[in-house]
Short mmCIF file of C-alpha atoms in Angstrom, two decimals:
data_model
loop_
_atom_site.label_atom_id
_atom_site.label_comp_id
_atom_site.label_asym_id
_atom_site.label_seq_id
_atom_site.Cartn_x
_atom_site.Cartn_y
_atom_site.Cartn_z
CA UNK A 1 159.94 15.32 -19.81
CA UNK A 2 161.51 17.45 -22.57
CA UNK A 3 161.99 21.16 -21.88
CA UNK A 4 162.22 23.53 -24.79
CA UNK A 5 165.47 25.52 -24.95
CA UNK A 6 165.08 29.09 -23.80
CA UNK A 7 165.78 31.67 -21.11
CA UNK A 8 164.32 30.78 -17.70
CA UNK A 9 164.66 32.09 -14.17
CA UNK A 10 167.46 30.33 -12.31
CA UNK A 11 165.94 27.89 -9.75
CA UNK A 12 168.88 28.52 -7.41
CA UNK A 13 168.67 32.30 -7.71
CA UNK A 14 165.23 33.60 -8.83
CA UNK A 15 166.64 37.13 -9.27
CA UNK A 16 168.68 35.94 -12.27
CA UNK A 17 167.93 34.08 -15.47
CA UNK A 18 169.96 31.56 -17.47
CA UNK A 19 169.70 29.71 -20.76
CA UNK A 20 168.43 26.11 -20.81
CA UNK A 21 169.64 24.28 -23.93
CA UNK A 22 167.49 21.18 -23.42
CA UNK A 23 170.04 19.26 -21.37
CA UNK A 24 171.52 21.73 -18.89
CA UNK A 25 172.11 25.36 -17.97
CA UNK A 26 174.73 27.17 -20.05
CA UNK A 27 176.17 30.62 -20.15
CA UNK A 28 176.49 33.33 -17.56
CA UNK A 29 173.38 34.43 -15.64
CA UNK A 30 171.58 37.67 -16.42
CA UNK A 31 169.37 39.81 -14.16
CA UNK A 32 165.77 38.59 -14.08
CA UNK A 33 164.42 41.90 -15.42
CA UNK A 34 166.95 42.14 -18.26
CA UNK A 35 165.98 41.41 -21.86
CA UNK A 36 167.81 38.24 -22.92
CA UNK A 37 169.19 37.73 -26.44
CA UNK A 38 166.92 35.85 -28.85
CA UNK A 39 169.14 32.77 -28.90
CA UNK A 40 171.69 31.04 -26.71
CA UNK A 41 174.39 33.12 -25.03
CA UNK A 42 177.77 33.58 -26.62
CA UNK A 43 180.49 31.19 -25.54
CA UNK A 44 182.72 32.56 -22.82
CA UNK A 45 186.22 33.40 -24.11
CA UNK A 46 189.10 31.28 -22.89
CA UNK A 47 191.24 32.98 -20.22
CA UNK A 48 194.36 34.64 -21.62
CA UNK A 49 197.56 32.70 -21.14
CA UNK A 50 195.90 29.29 -21.05
CA UNK A 51 196.30 26.98 -24.00
CA UNK A 52 193.18 25.38 -25.28
CA UNK A 53 193.20 21.61 -24.82
CA UNK A 54 193.93 19.66 -27.94
CA UNK A 55 190.81 18.28 -29.58
CA UNK A 56 190.76 14.54 -30.30
CA UNK A 57 191.30 13.55 -33.89
CA UNK A 58 188.07 11.51 -34.20
CA UNK A 59 184.90 13.28 -35.14
CA UNK A 60 182.90 11.80 -32.27
CA UNK A 61 185.13 13.38 -29.68
CA UNK A 62 185.68 16.72 -31.36
CA UNK A 63 183.87 19.83 -30.25
CA UNK A 64 182.25 20.16 -33.64
CA UNK A 65 181.08 16.56 -33.65
CA UNK A 66 179.76 16.35 -30.09
CA UNK A 67 175.97 16.25 -29.78
CA UNK A 68 174.10 19.15 -28.24
CA UNK A 69 173.42 17.14 -25.09
CA UNK A 70 177.16 16.67 -24.46
CA UNK A 71 177.76 20.35 -24.97
CA UNK A 72 175.02 21.17 -22.50
CA UNK A 73 176.40 18.69 -20.00
CA UNK A 74 179.88 20.11 -20.39
CA UNK A 75 178.63 23.63 -19.98
CA UNK A 76 176.61 22.55 -16.99
CA UNK A 77 179.79 21.26 -15.30
CA UNK A 78 180.74 24.88 -14.64
CA UNK A 79 178.91 25.82 -11.43
CA UNK A 80 177.29 29.22 -11.53
CA UNK A 81 175.40 30.79 -8.65
CA UNK A 82 175.22 27.50 -6.83
CA UNK A 83 173.64 25.56 -9.69
CA UNK A 84 175.11 22.04 -10.16
CA UNK A 85 175.65 20.41 -13.52
CA UNK A 86 172.32 18.62 -13.50
CA UNK A 87 170.40 21.91 -13.37
CA UNK A 88 168.80 21.36 -9.96
CA UNK A 89 169.32 23.87 -7.17
CA UNK A 90 171.85 22.80 -4.54
CA UNK A 91 170.24 24.64 -1.67
CA UNK A 92 166.98 26.26 -0.86
CA UNK A 93 163.50 24.93 -0.28
CA UNK A 94 160.58 24.81 -2.64
CA UNK A 95 159.18 28.01 -4.02
CA UNK A 96 156.35 29.62 -2.08
CA UNK A 97 153.01 30.38 -3.67
CA UNK A 98 152.49 33.93 -4.81
CA UNK A 99 150.92 36.33 -2.37
CA UNK A 100 152.44 34.79 0.80
CA UNK A 101 154.80 36.76 3.01
CA UNK A 102 158.43 36.20 2.11
CA UNK A 103 157.60 34.84 -1.32
CA UNK A 104 159.87 35.65 -4.23
CA UNK A 105 157.13 34.82 -6.72
CA UNK A 106 155.09 37.50 -8.44
CA UNK A 107 151.32 37.47 -8.31
CA UNK A 108 149.87 35.19 -10.95
CA UNK A 109 152.28 32.27 -11.02
CA UNK A 110 155.80 30.92 -10.66
CA UNK A 111 158.62 33.40 -11.03
CA UNK A 112 159.88 33.43 -14.59
CA UNK A 113 157.38 30.83 -15.81
CA UNK A 114 155.95 30.65 -18.36
CA UNK A 115 158.75 32.39 -20.28
CA UNK A 116 157.88 35.44 -22.29
CA UNK A 117 159.50 34.00 -25.43
CA UNK A 118 158.77 30.33 -24.73
CA UNK A 119 156.96 28.05 -27.12
CA UNK A 120 153.33 27.19 -26.37
CA UNK A 121 152.94 24.04 -24.35
CA UNK A 122 156.53 24.15 -23.05
CA UNK A 123 157.15 22.49 -19.70
CA UNK A 124 159.05 24.18 -16.87
CA UNK A 125 162.70 23.29 -16.36
CA UNK A 126 163.88 20.99 -13.55
CA UNK A 127 163.79 22.52 -10.11
CA UNK A 128 160.41 24.18 -10.41
CA UNK A 129 157.64 23.39 -7.93
CA UNK A 130 154.12 23.31 -9.33
CA UNK A 131 151.44 25.38 -7.63
CA UNK A 132 148.59 24.66 -10.01
CA UNK A 133 145.16 23.14 -9.62
CA UNK A 134 146.12 20.48 -12.13
CA UNK A 135 148.24 18.77 -9.48
CA UNK A 136 146.31 19.89 -6.38
CA UNK A 137 142.62 19.33 -5.62
CA UNK A 138 140.55 22.38 -6.58
CA UNK A 139 138.73 24.26 -3.83
CA UNK A 140 135.12 23.26 -3.17
CA UNK A 141 132.57 25.22 -5.19
CA UNK A 142 130.73 28.11 -3.55
CA UNK A 143 127.51 28.83 -5.47
CA UNK A 144 126.70 32.52 -5.14
CA UNK A 145 129.50 32.84 -2.57
CA UNK A 146 127.91 30.36 -0.14
CA UNK A 147 129.39 27.01 0.94
CA UNK A 148 127.63 23.79 0.05
CA UNK A 149 125.48 22.37 2.81
CA UNK A 150 126.90 19.18 4.40
CA UNK A 151 124.86 16.01 4.19
CA UNK A 152 124.23 15.89 7.96
CA UNK A 153 122.26 19.16 8.21
CA UNK A 154 120.39 18.30 5.02
CA UNK A 155 119.32 14.94 6.43
CA UNK A 156 118.31 16.50 9.74
CA UNK A 157 116.24 19.13 7.91
CA UNK A 158 114.46 16.43 5.89
CA UNK A 159 113.69 14.43 9.05
CA UNK A 160 112.24 17.52 10.72
CA UNK A 161 110.03 18.15 7.69
CA UNK A 162 108.89 14.50 7.75
CA UNK A 163 107.93 14.92 11.41
CA UNK A 164 105.89 18.03 10.59
CA UNK A 165 104.16 16.19 7.74
CA UNK A 166 103.32 13.26 10.02
CA UNK A 167 101.59 15.62 12.44
CA UNK A 168 99.64 17.16 9.55
CA UNK A 169 98.61 13.71 8.33
CA UNK A 170 97.44 12.71 11.80
CA UNK A 171 95.22 15.79 11.86
CA UNK A 172 93.91 15.59 8.28
CA UNK A 173 94.34 11.95 7.28
CA UNK A 174 93.71 10.29 10.64
CA UNK A 175 90.03 9.50 9.99
CA UNK A 176 90.75 7.70 6.72
CA UNK A 177 93.60 5.71 8.29
CA UNK A 178 91.23 4.65 11.12
CA UNK A 179 88.62 3.53 8.56
CA UNK A 180 91.28 1.54 6.68
CA UNK A 181 92.37 -0.25 9.86
CA UNK A 182 88.78 -1.13 10.72
CA UNK A 183 88.18 -2.43 7.20
CA UNK A 184 91.17 -4.78 7.05
CA UNK A 185 91.09 -5.93 10.70
CA UNK A 186 88.70 -8.90 10.12
CA UNK A 187 90.82 -10.11 7.23
CA UNK A 188 94.05 -9.76 9.25
CA UNK A 189 92.58 -11.52 12.31
CA UNK A 190 91.34 -14.46 10.25
CA UNK A 191 94.68 -14.72 8.47
CA UNK A 192 96.53 -14.87 11.80
CA UNK A 193 94.10 -17.48 13.20
CA UNK A 194 94.52 -19.78 10.19
CA UNK A 195 98.30 -19.41 10.31
CA UNK A 196 98.35 -20.39 13.98
CA UNK A 197 96.07 -23.37 13.26
CA UNK A 198 98.17 -24.53 10.30
CA UNK A 199 95.40 -24.04 7.75
CA UNK A 200 96.62 -23.21 4.25
CA UNK A 201 93.26 -22.67 2.51
CA UNK A 202 92.17 -19.17 1.48
CA UNK A 203 88.50 -19.96 1.07
CA UNK A 204 86.01 -18.04 3.15
CA UNK A 205 88.35 -15.12 3.98
CA UNK A 206 86.52 -11.91 4.98
CA UNK A 207 86.29 -9.28 2.27
CA UNK A 208 88.30 -6.07 2.72
CA UNK A 209 85.50 -3.89 1.39
CA UNK A 210 86.75 -0.34 0.78
CA UNK A 211 90.42 -0.93 1.65
CA UNK A 212 91.76 -0.25 -1.84
CA UNK A 213 89.80 2.97 -2.24
CA UNK A 214 90.87 4.15 1.21
CA UNK A 215 94.51 3.54 0.36
CA UNK A 216 94.24 5.74 -2.73
CA UNK A 217 92.56 8.51 -0.72
CA UNK A 218 95.21 8.35 1.99
CA UNK A 219 98.05 8.59 -0.52
CA UNK A 220 96.37 11.48 -2.36
CA UNK A 221 95.93 13.44 0.86
CA UNK A 222 99.50 12.70 1.98
CA UNK A 223 100.94 13.89 -1.34
CA UNK A 224 98.74 16.99 -1.32
CA UNK A 225 99.85 17.90 2.21
CA UNK A 226 103.50 17.42 1.22
CA UNK A 227 103.00 19.59 -1.87
CA UNK A 228 101.29 22.36 0.07
CA UNK A 229 103.96 22.30 2.77
CA UNK A 230 107.11 22.29 0.63
CA UNK A 231 106.49 23.81 -2.81
CA UNK A 232 105.26 27.31 -1.81
CA UNK A 233 107.88 27.62 0.96
CA UNK A 234 110.75 26.81 -1.41
CA UNK A 235 109.32 28.98 -4.17
CA UNK A 236 109.24 32.07 -1.94
CA UNK A 237 112.27 31.72 0.32
CA UNK A 238 114.11 28.51 -0.52
CA UNK A 239 113.54 27.14 3.00
CA UNK A 240 111.03 24.87 4.68
CA UNK A 241 110.67 24.79 8.45
CA UNK A 242 113.31 22.08 8.79
CA UNK A 243 115.77 23.80 6.45
CA UNK A 244 115.34 27.07 8.35
CA UNK A 245 116.13 25.35 11.65
CA UNK A 246 119.23 23.66 10.24
CA UNK A 247 120.52 26.72 8.38
CA UNK A 248 120.37 25.36 4.82
CA UNK A 249 118.72 26.83 1.76
CA UNK A 250 117.83 25.78 -1.79
CA UNK A 251 119.04 28.22 -4.46
CA UNK A 252 119.10 28.11 -8.27
CA UNK A 253 122.36 26.94 -9.75
CA UNK A 254 122.64 29.62 -12.43
CA UNK A 255 121.19 32.80 -10.92
CA UNK A 256 121.02 34.33 -7.46
CA UNK A 257 117.25 34.69 -7.26
CA UNK A 258 114.17 33.01 -5.83
CA UNK A 259 113.35 29.53 -7.05
CA UNK A 260 109.89 30.46 -8.25
CA UNK A 261 106.89 28.17 -8.37
CA UNK A 262 107.82 26.36 -11.58
CA UNK A 263 111.33 25.38 -10.50
CA UNK A 264 110.11 24.44 -7.02
CA UNK A 265 107.40 22.24 -8.56
CA UNK A 266 109.91 20.46 -10.82
CA UNK A 267 112.12 19.84 -7.82
CA UNK A 268 109.26 18.35 -5.79
CA UNK A 269 107.83 16.20 -8.58
CA UNK A 270 110.76 13.77 -8.73
CA UNK A 271 110.70 13.27 -4.96
CA UNK A 272 106.99 13.55 -4.16
CA UNK A 273 105.25 11.68 -6.97
CA UNK A 274 106.80 8.28 -6.08
CA UNK A 275 104.57 8.44 -3.00
CA UNK A 276 101.80 6.92 -5.13
CA UNK A 277 104.00 3.84 -5.66
CA UNK A 278 104.30 3.01 -1.97
CA UNK A 279 101.70 0.29 -2.41
CA UNK A 280 103.72 -1.41 -5.19
CA UNK A 281 105.97 -3.47 -2.90
CA UNK A 282 107.62 -0.32 -1.57
CA UNK A 283 109.02 0.75 -4.96
CA UNK A 284 108.11 4.39 -4.37
CA UNK A 285 109.85 4.48 -0.99
CA UNK A 286 112.97 2.90 -2.48
CA UNK A 287 113.12 5.52 -5.23
CA UNK A 288 112.83 8.30 -2.66
CA UNK A 289 115.61 6.83 -0.52
CA UNK A 290 117.95 6.58 -3.51
CA UNK A 291 117.11 10.17 -4.46
CA UNK A 292 117.82 11.52 -0.96
CA UNK A 293 121.08 9.53 -0.62
CA UNK A 294 122.46 10.72 -3.97
CA UNK A 295 124.34 13.76 -2.48
CA UNK A 296 126.65 11.30 -0.73
CA UNK A 297 128.10 10.29 -4.10
CA UNK A 298 127.55 13.32 -6.34
CA UNK A 299 130.51 15.63 -6.89
CA UNK A 300 131.27 18.46 -6.90
CA UNK A 301 127.87 20.06 -6.13
CA UNK A 302 126.40 17.26 -3.94
CA UNK A 303 123.08 17.40 -5.75
CA UNK A 304 120.20 15.01 -5.21
CA UNK A 305 118.36 13.73 -8.26
CA UNK A 306 115.55 16.23 -7.74
CA UNK A 307 118.18 19.01 -7.52
CA UNK A 308 119.63 17.95 -10.86
CA UNK A 309 116.20 18.02 -12.49
CA UNK A 310 115.43 21.52 -11.22
CA UNK A 311 119.02 22.82 -11.57
CA UNK A 312 119.20 23.74 -7.89
CA UNK A 313 121.81 23.32 -5.17
CA UNK A 314 121.57 23.30 -1.37
CA UNK A 315 123.88 25.76 0.42
CA UNK A 316 124.61 26.61 4.04
CA UNK A 317 123.22 29.95 5.16
CA UNK A 318 125.74 31.92 7.28
CA UNK A 319 124.55 32.85 10.73
CA UNK A 320 123.85 36.51 11.33
CA UNK A 321 126.85 38.01 13.11
CA UNK A 322 126.66 40.44 15.98
CA UNK A 323 128.05 43.15 13.73
CA UNK A 324 125.00 42.99 11.47
CA UNK A 325 122.96 46.18 11.96
CA UNK A 326 119.39 45.70 13.16
CA UNK A 327 116.53 45.94 10.75
CA UNK A 328 115.59 49.36 12.04
CA UNK A 329 118.90 50.84 10.92
CA UNK A 330 118.38 50.00 7.26
CA UNK A 331 116.87 51.93 4.38
CA UNK A 332 116.67 55.35 5.83
CA UNK A 333 116.18 54.53 9.49
CA UNK A 334 118.45 57.49 10.35
CA UNK A 335 116.57 59.81 7.99
CA UNK A 336 114.65 62.57 9.83
CA UNK A 337 110.90 62.52 9.63
CA UNK A 338 109.01 64.76 7.29
CA UNK A 339 108.50 67.24 10.06
CA UNK A 340 112.22 67.51 10.66
CA UNK A 341 112.02 66.36 14.28
CA UNK A 342 113.47 63.33 15.94
CA UNK A 343 111.08 60.88 17.49
#
């Protein structure tokens, strides 16, 4: 990782800043709030009375001929403020995220990074600890400030709604189911008798009569009951009976408002219309199971296929706390009556 030369906060002492030449720290430290020079710091003068060491005669060993990396390494050999030659802090733990007690970092990022005069796309010098979402998993989304509903409560709500729909079908669809059973019973009994007797012929089997028509009627009534139970409830409040019991709610993905009839209908179509394919070797039921299991794999919003079509998301509704004022205290409940007397 190549770090652009420039002035950066000292990892060993965040209250100071030093110059990074690409290979090591050079020069004397400056206060963190001071304005650094535009380039590298001036070389420190040699102490008086000491003779400068003789430079080697070859160009590769001379000070003028040494590469910048060697100069930086040589300058880094001079410890300053506890910083070793390799530029990493000798002591001290990792930097704390901004906003925590005892943190030396300002709000909005790592102290001294990015540099005010640094080049775009520059990488931080060695010793820095990242506190960015690029290296840490982002927090879970909260549509409209509400947490996403877990899969368990969603499944329990769907099972409760299925139970309610079964009771409705027993009351409304029970007669047609009884007629269907009576119509196919002779055929089923004869089929069982021939299987037990080892007969493989299909000649002379009783006719099923109105079985096919009764199946269509039963499926139409079942889909109509499901539509009447779920679509208006979601359009008005985002909750069916099961969702209300489990504390989950369907909300639009883009706006904090009611679903409305059109969006609720689009959401139901993808899940409810495959009911008419139940008679095709269970294809409709398989499609519905895949749709309902899709939140287990979808990230980050945990949407089912019918949620994706309607651009909706299922959230968990927070429980009303004890501090919530009663309904009577809202919207002018403390306002005196027109007569000016308390009742």
